[in-house]
Amino acid sequence: MERTLIIVKPDAVQRGLTGEIIQRFEARGLRIVGMKFMQVSRELAEKHYEIHQGKPFFEGLVNYIVSSPVVVMALEGKNAVAAARKTIGATRPNEAEAGTIRGDLALEVGRNLVHGSDSVENGQIEVGNFFSPSELIAWSRATDPWIIE
Ligand code: DAT
Ligand code: MG
């Protein structure tokens, strides 16, 4: 089953939006298979944002993600990666559609509240970077047949 890594970023936690953001993914039907409150280390942040190394915003991006605690979630579901990205909205909140997390709750790219993996492959890799196997729980919900045909 497809998995995606969601990070409720420091601004979202500080603003008290953690519950609202989790709620949107839960309501979408994605199944939580891992979740924790944590402080991201600089080492993990640099690994997570490796692809952006060398870009002008890289240092600011790393400083932002390590600036305060985050909530990380591993979500599972059919097309989980694409579904979560749609729920999150465009990278720049001023371009994000109303109804998305960023479109409803954010204004700036450097304070865009939430991360979601951008491909199926990266979903697997990022979940592995943030969670040990024992922190991921395979389970089924009583509501699964009402969400997944
Ligand atoms: P996304 O988070 O939508 O996957 P991304 O992977 O392209 O976006 O970039 C990662 C983060 O880096 C993004 O959430 C915010 C920041 N970022 C991206 N492009 C930026 C830019 N041009 N200026 C400042 N920050 C930027
Ligand atoms: Mg990305």
PDB file of N, CA and C in Angstrom, residues 30-118:
ATOM      1  N   LEU A  30      -7.226   8.842   4.484  1.00  0.00           N
ATOM      2  CA  LEU A  30      -5.891   8.251   4.601  1.00  0.00           C
ATOM      3  C   LEU A  30      -5.728   7.653   5.995  1.00  0.00           C
ATOM      4  N   ARG A  31      -5.058   6.517   6.061  1.00  0.00           N
ATOM      5  CA  ARG A  31      -4.913   5.795   7.328  1.00  0.00           C
ATOM      6  C   ARG A  31      -3.577   6.142   7.985  1.00  0.00           C
ATOM      7  N   ILE A  32      -3.618   6.551   9.225  1.00  0.00           N
ATOM      8  CA  ILE A  32      -2.387   6.852   9.967  1.00  0.00           C
ATOM      9  C   ILE A  32      -1.723   5.526  10.353  1.00  0.00           C
ATOM     10  N   VAL A  33      -0.465   5.352   9.934  1.00  0.00           N
ATOM     11  CA  VAL A  33       0.259   4.139  10.330  1.00  0.00           C
ATOM     12  C   VAL A  33       1.454   4.470  11.230  1.00  0.00           C
ATOM     13  N   GLY A  34       1.744   5.767  11.367  1.00  0.00           N
ATOM     14  CA  GLY A  34       2.806   6.209  12.276  1.00  0.00           C
ATOM     15  C   GLY A  34       2.588   7.675  12.585  1.00  0.00           C
ATOM     16  N   MET A  35       2.860   8.073  13.836  1.00  0.00           N
ATOM     17  CA  MET A  35       2.728   9.495  14.170  1.00  0.00           C
ATOM     18  C   MET A  35       3.535   9.790  15.428  1.00  0.00           C
ATOM     19  N   LYS A  36       4.284  10.897  15.403  1.00  0.00           N
ATOM     20  CA  LYS A  36       5.002  11.312  16.611  1.00  0.00           C
ATOM     21  C   LYS A  36       5.307  12.802  16.609  1.00  0.00           C
ATOM     22  N   PHE A  37       5.477  13.326  17.836  1.00  0.00           N
ATOM     23  CA  PHE A  37       5.875  14.705  18.087  1.00  0.00           C
ATOM     24  C   PHE A  37       7.378  14.679  18.268  1.00  0.00           C
ATOM     25  N   MET A  38       8.124  15.474  17.521  1.00  0.00           N
ATOM     26  CA  MET A  38       9.580  15.381  17.599  1.00  0.00           C
ATOM     27  C   MET A  38      10.266  16.696  17.248  1.00  0.00           C
ATOM     28  N   GLN A  39      11.503  16.779  17.656  1.00  0.00           N
ATOM     29  CA  GLN A  39      12.392  17.862  17.246  1.00  0.00           C
ATOM     30  C   GLN A  39      13.264  17.309  16.115  1.00  0.00           C
ATOM     31  N   VAL A  40      13.201  17.888  14.944  1.00  0.00           N
ATOM     32  CA  VAL A  40      14.022  17.428  13.819  1.00  0.00           C
ATOM     33  C   VAL A  40      15.456  17.920  14.029  1.00  0.00           C
ATOM     34  N   SER A  41      16.424  17.018  13.904  1.00  0.00           N
ATOM     35  CA  SER A  41      17.835  17.409  14.024  1.00  0.00           C
ATOM     36  C   SER A  41      18.282  18.057  12.717  1.00  0.00           C
ATOM     37  N   ARG A  42      19.342  18.842  12.795  1.00  0.00           N
ATOM     38  CA  ARG A  42      19.891  19.475  11.598  1.00  0.00           C
ATOM     39  C   ARG A  42      20.314  18.408  10.572  1.00  0.00           C
ATOM     40  N   GLU A  43      20.878  17.325  11.071  1.00  0.00           N
ATOM     41  CA  GLU A  43      21.327  16.226  10.205  1.00  0.00           C
ATOM     42  C   GLU A  43      20.158  15.629   9.412  1.00  0.00           C
ATOM     43  N   LEU A  44      19.068  15.353  10.133  1.00  0.00           N
ATOM     44  CA  LEU A  44      17.886  14.783   9.470  1.00  0.00           C
ATOM     45  C   LEU A  44      17.265  15.802   8.510  1.00  0.00           C
ATOM     46  N   ALA A  45      17.239  17.063   8.911  1.00  0.00           N
ATOM     47  CA  ALA A  45      16.670  18.114   8.056  1.00  0.00           C
ATOM     48  C   ALA A  45      17.455  18.223   6.744  1.00  0.00           C
ATOM     49  N   GLU A  46      18.772  18.180   6.855  1.00  0.00           N
ATOM     50  CA  GLU A  46      19.617  18.299   5.656  1.00  0.00           C
ATOM     51  C   GLU A  46      19.436  17.096   4.737  1.00  0.00           C
ATOM     52  N   LYS A  47      19.239  15.929   5.332  1.00  0.00           N
ATOM     53  CA  LYS A  47      18.989  14.716   4.547  1.00  0.00           C
ATOM     54  C   LYS A  47      17.623  14.817   3.858  1.00  0.00           C
ATOM     55  N   HIS A  48      16.628  15.241   4.635  1.00  0.00           N
ATOM     56  CA  HIS A  48      15.264  15.334   4.108  1.00  0.00           C
ATOM     57  C   HIS A  48      15.189  16.307   2.932  1.00  0.00           C
ATOM     58  N   TYR A  49      15.900  17.429   3.035  1.00  0.00           N
ATOM     59  CA  TYR A  49      15.849  18.463   1.995  1.00  0.00           C
ATOM     60  C   TYR A  49      17.082  18.442   1.083  1.00  0.00           C
ATOM     61  N   GLU A  50      17.767  17.285   1.051  1.00  0.00           N
ATOM     62  CA  GLU A  50      18.976  17.072   0.232  1.00  0.00           C
ATOM     63  C   GLU A  50      18.834  17.614  -1.200  1.00  0.00           C
ATOM     64  N   ILE A  51      17.688  17.350  -1.808  1.00  0.00           N
ATOM     65  CA  ILE A  51      17.455  17.726  -3.205  1.00  0.00           C
ATOM     66  C   ILE A  51      17.522  19.247  -3.417  1.00  0.00           C
ATOM     67  N   HIS A  52      17.300  20.008  -2.327  1.00  0.00           N
ATOM     68  CA  HIS A  52      17.320  21.477  -2.425  1.00  0.00           C
ATOM     69  C   HIS A  52      18.671  22.078  -2.048  1.00  0.00           C
ATOM     70  N   GLN A  53      19.645  21.199  -1.727  1.00  0.00           N
ATOM     71  CA  GLN A  53      20.972  21.681  -1.348  1.00  0.00           C
ATOM     72  C   GLN A  53      21.553  22.551  -2.478  1.00  0.00           C
ATOM     73  N   GLY A  54      22.123  23.703  -2.124  1.00  0.00           N
ATOM     74  CA  GLY A  54      22.704  24.597  -3.121  1.00  0.00           C
ATOM     75  C   GLY A  54      21.746  25.684  -3.583  1.00  0.00           C
ATOM     76  N   LYS A  55      20.448  25.503  -3.330  1.00  0.00           N
ATOM     77  CA  LYS A  55      19.478  26.535  -3.721  1.00  0.00           C
ATOM     78  C   LYS A  55      19.535  27.683  -2.711  1.00  0.00           C
ATOM     79  N   PRO A  56      19.189  28.891  -3.137  1.00  0.00           N
ATOM     80  CA  PRO A  56      19.321  30.057  -2.236  1.00  0.00           C
ATOM     81  C   PRO A  56      18.485  29.949  -0.963  1.00  0.00           C
ATOM     82  N   PHE A  57      17.393  29.196  -1.004  1.00  0.00           N
ATOM     83  CA  PHE A  57      16.526  29.113   0.169  1.00  0.00           C
ATOM     84  C   PHE A  57      16.853  27.936   1.094  1.00  0.00           C
ATOM     85  N   PHE A  58      17.900  27.137   0.724  1.00  0.00           N
ATOM     86  CA  PHE A  58      18.181  25.903   1.468  1.00  0.00           C
ATOM     87  C   PHE A  58      18.438  26.146   2.959  1.00  0.00           C
ATOM     88  N   GLU A  59      19.307  27.091   3.261  1.00  0.00           N
ATOM     89  CA  GLU A  59      19.674  27.333   4.666  1.00  0.00           C
ATOM     90  C   GLU A  59      18.453  27.782   5.479  1.00  0.00           C
ATOM     91  N   GLY A  60      17.685  28.678   4.894  1.00  0.00           N
ATOM     92  CA  GLY A  60      16.466  29.151   5.567  1.00  0.00           C
ATOM     93  C   GLY A  60      15.470  28.024   5.786  1.00  0.00           C
ATOM     94  N   LEU A  61      15.387  27.146   4.821  1.00  0.00           N
ATOM     95  CA  LEU A  61      14.468  26.007   4.888  1.00  0.00           C
ATOM     96  C   LEU A  61      14.862  25.065   6.026  1.00  0.00           C
ATOM     97  N   VAL A  62      16.152  24.764   6.124  1.00  0.00           N
ATOM     98  CA  VAL A  62      16.645  23.885   7.198  1.00  0.00           C
ATOM     99  C   VAL A  62      16.450  24.564   8.553  1.00  0.00           C
ATOM    100  N   ASN A  63      16.803  25.853   8.639  1.00  0.00           N
ATOM    101  CA  ASN A  63      16.628  26.585   9.905  1.00  0.00           C
ATOM    102  C   ASN A  63      15.167  26.582  10.357  1.00  0.00           C
ATOM    103  N   TYR A  64      14.273  26.724   9.418  1.00  0.00           N
ATOM    104  CA  TYR A  64      12.824  26.740   9.695  1.00  0.00           C
ATOM    105  C   TYR A  64      12.367  25.385  10.249  1.00  0.00           C
ATOM    106  N   ILE A  65      12.775  24.298   9.615  1.00  0.00           N
ATOM    107  CA  ILE A  65      12.246  22.984  10.008  1.00  0.00           C
ATOM    108  C   ILE A  65      12.815  22.517  11.361  1.00  0.00           C
ATOM    109  N   VAL A  66      13.999  23.038  11.735  1.00  0.00           N
ATOM    110  CA  VAL A  66      14.595  22.654  13.036  1.00  0.00           C
ATOM    111  C   VAL A  66      14.276  23.686  14.135  1.00  0.00           C
ATOM    112  N   SER A  67      13.526  24.734  13.796  1.00  0.00           N
ATOM    113  CA  SER A  67      13.360  25.863  14.719  1.00  0.00           C
ATOM    114  C   SER A  67      12.467  25.573  15.910  1.00  0.00           C
ATOM    115  N   SER A  68      11.669  24.524  15.832  1.00  0.00           N
ATOM    116  CA  SER A  68      10.659  24.246  16.857  1.00  0.00           C
ATOM    117  C   SER A  68      10.103  22.850  16.547  1.00  0.00           C
ATOM    118  N   PRO A  69       9.457  22.184  17.499  1.00  0.00           N
ATOM    119  CA  PRO A  69       9.006  20.805  17.234  1.00  0.00           C
ATOM    120  C   PRO A  69       7.970  20.689  16.108  1.00  0.00           C
ATOM    121  N   VAL A  70       7.910  19.491  15.581  1.00  0.00           N
ATOM    122  CA  VAL A  70       6.968  19.167  14.500  1.00  0.00           C
ATOM    123  C   VAL A  70       6.183  17.905  14.883  1.00  0.00           C
ATOM    124  N   VAL A  71       5.134  17.639  14.135  1.00  0.00           N
ATOM    125  CA  VAL A  71       4.442  16.347  14.220  1.00  0.00           C
ATOM    126  C   VAL A  71       4.647  15.661  12.877  1.00  0.00           C
ATOM    127  N   VAL A  72       5.148  14.432  12.903  1.00  0.00           N
ATOM    128  CA  VAL A  72       5.318  13.692  11.650  1.00  0.00           C
ATOM    129  C   VAL A  72       4.335  12.532  11.616  1.00  0.00           C
ATOM    130  N   MET A  73       3.831  12.292  10.411  1.00  0.00           N
ATOM    131  CA  MET A  73       2.876  11.198  10.216  1.00  0.00           C
ATOM    132  C   MET A  73       3.253  10.393   8.988  1.00  0.00           C
ATOM    133  N   ALA A  74       3.082   9.085   9.089  1.00  0.00           N
ATOM    134  CA  ALA A  74       3.145   8.226   7.917  1.00  0.00           C
ATOM    135  C   ALA A  74       1.700   7.862   7.606  1.00  0.00           C
ATOM    136  N   LEU A  75       1.265   8.204   6.403  1.00  0.00           N
ATOM    137  CA  LEU A  75      -0.114   7.929   5.999  1.00  0.00           C
ATOM    138  C   LEU A  75      -0.125   6.915   4.874  1.00  0.00           C
ATOM    139  N   GLU A  76      -1.134   6.062   4.906  1.00  0.00           N
ATOM    140  CA  GLU A  76      -1.226   4.989   3.937  1.00  0.00           C
ATOM    141  C   GLU A  76      -2.580   5.068   3.234  1.00  0.00           C
ATOM    142  N   GLY A  77      -2.594   4.683   1.978  1.00  0.00           N
ATOM    143  CA  GLY A  77      -3.859   4.640   1.248  1.00  0.00           C
ATOM    144  C   GLY A  77      -3.622   4.514  -0.229  1.00  0.00           C
ATOM    145  N   LYS A  78      -4.717   4.265  -0.961  1.00  0.00           N
ATOM    146  CA  LYS A  78      -4.671   4.200  -2.409  1.00  0.00           C
ATOM    147  C   LYS A  78      -4.279   5.592  -2.915  1.00  0.00           C
ATOM    148  N   ASN A  79      -3.246   5.695  -3.741  1.00  0.00           N
ATOM    149  CA  ASN A  79      -2.790   7.008  -4.235  1.00  0.00           C
ATOM    150  C   ASN A  79      -2.540   8.009  -3.106  1.00  0.00           C
ATOM    151  N   ALA A  80      -1.990   7.514  -2.004  1.00  0.00           N
ATOM    152  CA  ALA A  80      -1.792   8.359  -0.813  1.00  0.00           C
ATOM    153  C   ALA A  80      -0.927   9.586  -1.116  1.00  0.00           C
ATOM    154  N   VAL A  81       0.104   9.422  -1.940  1.00  0.00           N
ATOM    155  CA  VAL A  81       1.032  10.527  -2.216  1.00  0.00           C
ATOM    156  C   VAL A  81       0.299  11.659  -2.939  1.00  0.00           C
ATOM    157  N   ALA A  82      -0.377  11.332  -4.025  1.00  0.00           N
ATOM    158  CA  ALA A  82      -1.075  12.354  -4.811  1.00  0.00           C
ATOM    159  C   ALA A  82      -2.242  12.940  -4.021  1.00  0.00           C
ATOM    160  N   ALA A  83      -2.958  12.111  -3.309  1.00  0.00           N
ATOM    161  CA  ALA A  83      -4.108  12.591  -2.525  1.00  0.00           C
ATOM    162  C   ALA A  83      -3.650  13.594  -1.472  1.00  0.00           C
ATOM    163  N   ALA A  84      -2.560  13.272  -0.773  1.00  0.00           N
ATOM    164  CA  ALA A  84      -2.064  14.174   0.273  1.00  0.00           C
ATOM    165  C   ALA A  84      -1.575  15.486  -0.342  1.00  0.00           C
ATOM    166  N   ARG A  85      -0.896  15.415  -1.487  1.00  0.00           N
ATOM    167  CA  ARG A  85      -0.400  16.640  -2.139  1.00  0.00           C
ATOM    168  C   ARG A  85      -1.569  17.560  -2.532  1.00  0.00           C
ATOM    169  N   LYS A  86      -2.658  16.954  -2.998  1.00  0.00           N
ATOM    170  CA  LYS A  86      -3.844  17.752  -3.351  1.00  0.00           C
ATOM    171  C   LYS A  86      -4.428  18.419  -2.116  1.00  0.00           C
ATOM    172  N   THR A  87      -4.486  17.679  -1.029  1.00  0.00           N
ATOM    173  CA  THR A  87      -5.033  18.222   0.221  1.00  0.00           C
ATOM    174  C   THR A  87      -4.133  19.338   0.759  1.00  0.00           C
ATOM    175  N   ILE A  88      -2.819  19.220   0.545  1.00  0.00           N
ATOM    176  CA  ILE A  88      -1.862  20.237   1.008  1.00  0.00           C
ATOM    177  C   ILE A  88      -1.949  21.512   0.161  1.00  0.00           C
ATOM    178  N   GLY A  89      -2.019  21.369  -1.153  1.00  0.00           N
ATOM    179  CA  GLY A  89      -2.058  22.543  -2.047  1.00  0.00           C
ATOM    180  C   GLY A  89      -0.682  22.927  -2.556  1.00  0.00           C
ATOM    181  N   ALA A  90      -0.638  23.910  -3.444  1.00  0.00           N
ATOM    182  CA  ALA A  90       0.597  24.326  -4.113  1.00  0.00           C
ATOM    183  C   ALA A  90       1.650  24.811  -3.117  1.00  0.00           C
ATOM    184  N   THR A  91       2.928  24.629  -3.500  1.00  0.00           N
ATOM    185  CA  THR A  91       4.069  25.000  -2.644  1.00  0.00           C
ATOM    186  C   THR A  91       3.960  26.440  -2.147  1.00  0.00           C
ATOM    187  N   ARG A  92       3.607  27.360  -3.071  1.00  0.00           N
ATOM    188  CA  ARG A  92       3.439  28.767  -2.686  1.00  0.00           C
ATOM    189  C   ARG A  92       1.991  28.985  -2.280  1.00  0.00           C
ATOM    190  N   PRO A  93       1.774  29.303  -1.017  1.00  0.00           N
ATOM    191  CA  PRO A  93       0.393  29.435  -0.539  1.00  0.00           C
ATOM    192  C   PRO A  93      -0.440  30.447  -1.323  1.00  0.00           C
ATOM    193  N   ASN A  94       0.219  31.465  -1.893  1.00  0.00           N
ATOM    194  CA  ASN A  94      -0.561  32.441  -2.671  1.00  0.00           C
ATOM    195  C   ASN A  94      -1.053  31.863  -3.992  1.00  0.00           C
ATOM    196  N   GLU A  95      -0.511  30.695  -4.363  1.00  0.00           N
ATOM    197  CA  GLU A  95      -0.974  30.004  -5.572  1.00  0.00           C
ATOM    198  C   GLU A  95      -1.840  28.794  -5.236  1.00  0.00           C
ATOM    199  N   ALA A  96      -1.957  28.491  -3.951  1.00  0.00           N
ATOM    200  CA  ALA A  96      -2.718  27.299  -3.534  1.00  0.00           C
ATOM    201  C   ALA A  96      -4.218  27.581  -3.590  1.00  0.00           C
ATOM    202  N   GLU A  97      -4.967  26.586  -4.070  1.00  0.00           N
ATOM    203  CA  GLU A  97      -6.423  26.719  -4.182  1.00  0.00           C
ATOM    204  C   GLU A  97      -7.059  26.811  -2.798  1.00  0.00           C
ATOM    205  N   ALA A  98      -8.126  27.589  -2.719  1.00  0.00           N
ATOM    206  CA  ALA A  98      -8.948  27.584  -1.508  1.00  0.00           C
ATOM    207  C   ALA A  98      -9.457  26.157  -1.312  1.00  0.00           C
ATOM    208  N   GLY A  99      -9.551  25.741  -0.067  1.00  0.00           N
ATOM    209  CA  GLY A  99      -9.968  24.364   0.213  1.00  0.00           C
ATOM    210  C   GLY A  99      -8.787  23.472   0.541  1.00  0.00           C
ATOM    211  N   THR A 100      -7.580  23.913   0.132  1.00  0.00           N
ATOM    212  CA  THR A 100      -6.382  23.163   0.510  1.00  0.00           C
ATOM    213  C   THR A 100      -5.839  23.735   1.829  1.00  0.00           C
ATOM    214  N   ILE A 101      -4.958  22.978   2.483  1.00  0.00           N
ATOM    215  CA  ILE A 101      -4.393  23.438   3.757  1.00  0.00           C
ATOM    216  C   ILE A 101      -3.664  24.765   3.555  1.00  0.00           C
ATOM    217  N   ARG A 102      -2.771  24.800   2.569  1.00  0.00           N
ATOM    218  CA  ARG A 102      -2.002  26.030   2.342  1.00  0.00           C
ATOM    219  C   ARG A 102      -2.889  27.158   1.829  1.00  0.00           C
ATOM    220  N   GLY A 103      -3.849  26.847   0.989  1.00  0.00           N
ATOM    221  CA  GLY A 103      -4.744  27.857   0.433  1.00  0.00           C
ATOM    222  C   GLY A 103      -5.663  28.467   1.474  1.00  0.00           C
ATOM    223  N   ASP A 104      -5.966  27.696   2.492  1.00  0.00           N
ATOM    224  CA  ASP A 104      -6.874  28.190   3.539  1.00  0.00           C
ATOM    225  C   ASP A 104      -6.134  28.820   4.712  1.00  0.00           C
ATOM    226  N   LEU A 105      -4.910  28.339   4.996  1.00  0.00           N
ATOM    227  CA  LEU A 105      -4.305  28.671   6.291  1.00  0.00           C
ATOM    228  C   LEU A 105      -2.940  29.347   6.210  1.00  0.00           C
ATOM    229  N   ALA A 106      -2.373  29.504   5.011  1.00  0.00           N
ATOM    230  CA  ALA A 106      -1.017  30.052   4.915  1.00  0.00           C
ATOM    231  C   ALA A 106      -0.937  31.168   3.871  1.00  0.00           C
ATOM    232  N   LEU A 107       0.127  31.954   3.959  1.00  0.00           N
ATOM    233  CA  LEU A 107       0.339  33.078   3.032  1.00  0.00           C
ATOM    234  C   LEU A 107       1.681  33.039   2.321  1.00  0.00           C
ATOM    235  N   GLU A 108       2.704  32.443   2.965  1.00  0.00           N
ATOM    236  CA  GLU A 108       4.062  32.544   2.418  1.00  0.00           C
ATOM    237  C   GLU A 108       4.728  31.185   2.230  1.00  0.00           C
ATOM    238  N   VAL A 109       5.581  31.097   1.205  1.00  0.00           N
ATOM    239  CA  VAL A 109       6.257  29.827   0.893  1.00  0.00           C
ATOM    240  C   VAL A 109       7.163  29.368   2.038  1.00  0.00           C
ATOM    241  N   GLY A 110       7.757  30.309   2.737  1.00  0.00           N
ATOM    242  CA  GLY A 110       8.650  29.956   3.849  1.00  0.00           C
ATOM    243  C   GLY A 110       7.914  29.630   5.140  1.00  0.00           C
ATOM    244  N   ARG A 111       6.589  29.683   5.113  1.00  0.00           N
ATOM    245  CA  ARG A 111       5.737  29.335   6.266  1.00  0.00           C
ATOM    246  C   ARG A 111       4.517  28.604   5.730  1.00  0.00           C
ATOM    247  N   ASN A 112       4.792  27.503   5.010  1.00  0.00           N
ATOM    248  CA  ASN A 112       3.684  26.839   4.309  1.00  0.00           C
ATOM    249  C   ASN A 112       3.128  25.616   5.021  1.00  0.00           C
ATOM    250  N   LEU A 113       3.397  25.516   6.313  1.00  0.00           N
ATOM    251  CA  LEU A 113       2.683  24.664   7.277  1.00  0.00           C
ATOM    252  C   LEU A 113       2.899  23.165   7.225  1.00  0.00           C
ATOM    253  N   VAL A 114       3.090  22.611   6.027  1.00  0.00           N
ATOM    254  CA  VAL A 114       3.045  21.147   5.947  1.00  0.00           C
ATOM    255  C   VAL A 114       3.894  20.619   4.796  1.00  0.00           C
ATOM    256  N   HIS A 115       4.489  19.464   5.034  1.00  0.00           N
ATOM    257  CA  HIS A 115       5.236  18.754   3.986  1.00  0.00           C
ATOM    258  C   HIS A 115       4.492  17.480   3.609  1.00  0.00           C
ATOM    259  N   GLY A 116       4.516  17.147   2.342  1.00  0.00           N
ATOM    260  CA  GLY A 116       4.020  15.848   1.884  1.00  0.00           C
ATOM    261  C   GLY A 116       4.955  15.319   0.820  1.00  0.00           C
ATOM    262  N   SER A 117       5.260  14.043   0.852  1.00  0.00           N
ATOM    263  CA  SER A 117       6.165  13.427  -0.132  1.00  0.00           C
ATOM    264  C   SER A 117       5.662  13.698  -1.553  1.00  0.00           C
ATOM    265  N   ASP A 118       6.614  13.837  -2.506  1.00  0.00           N
ATOM    266  CA  ASP A 118       6.210  14.212  -3.861  1.00  0.00           C
ATOM    267  C   ASP A 118       6.179  13.059  -4.865  1.00  0.00           C
TER     268      ASP A 118
END
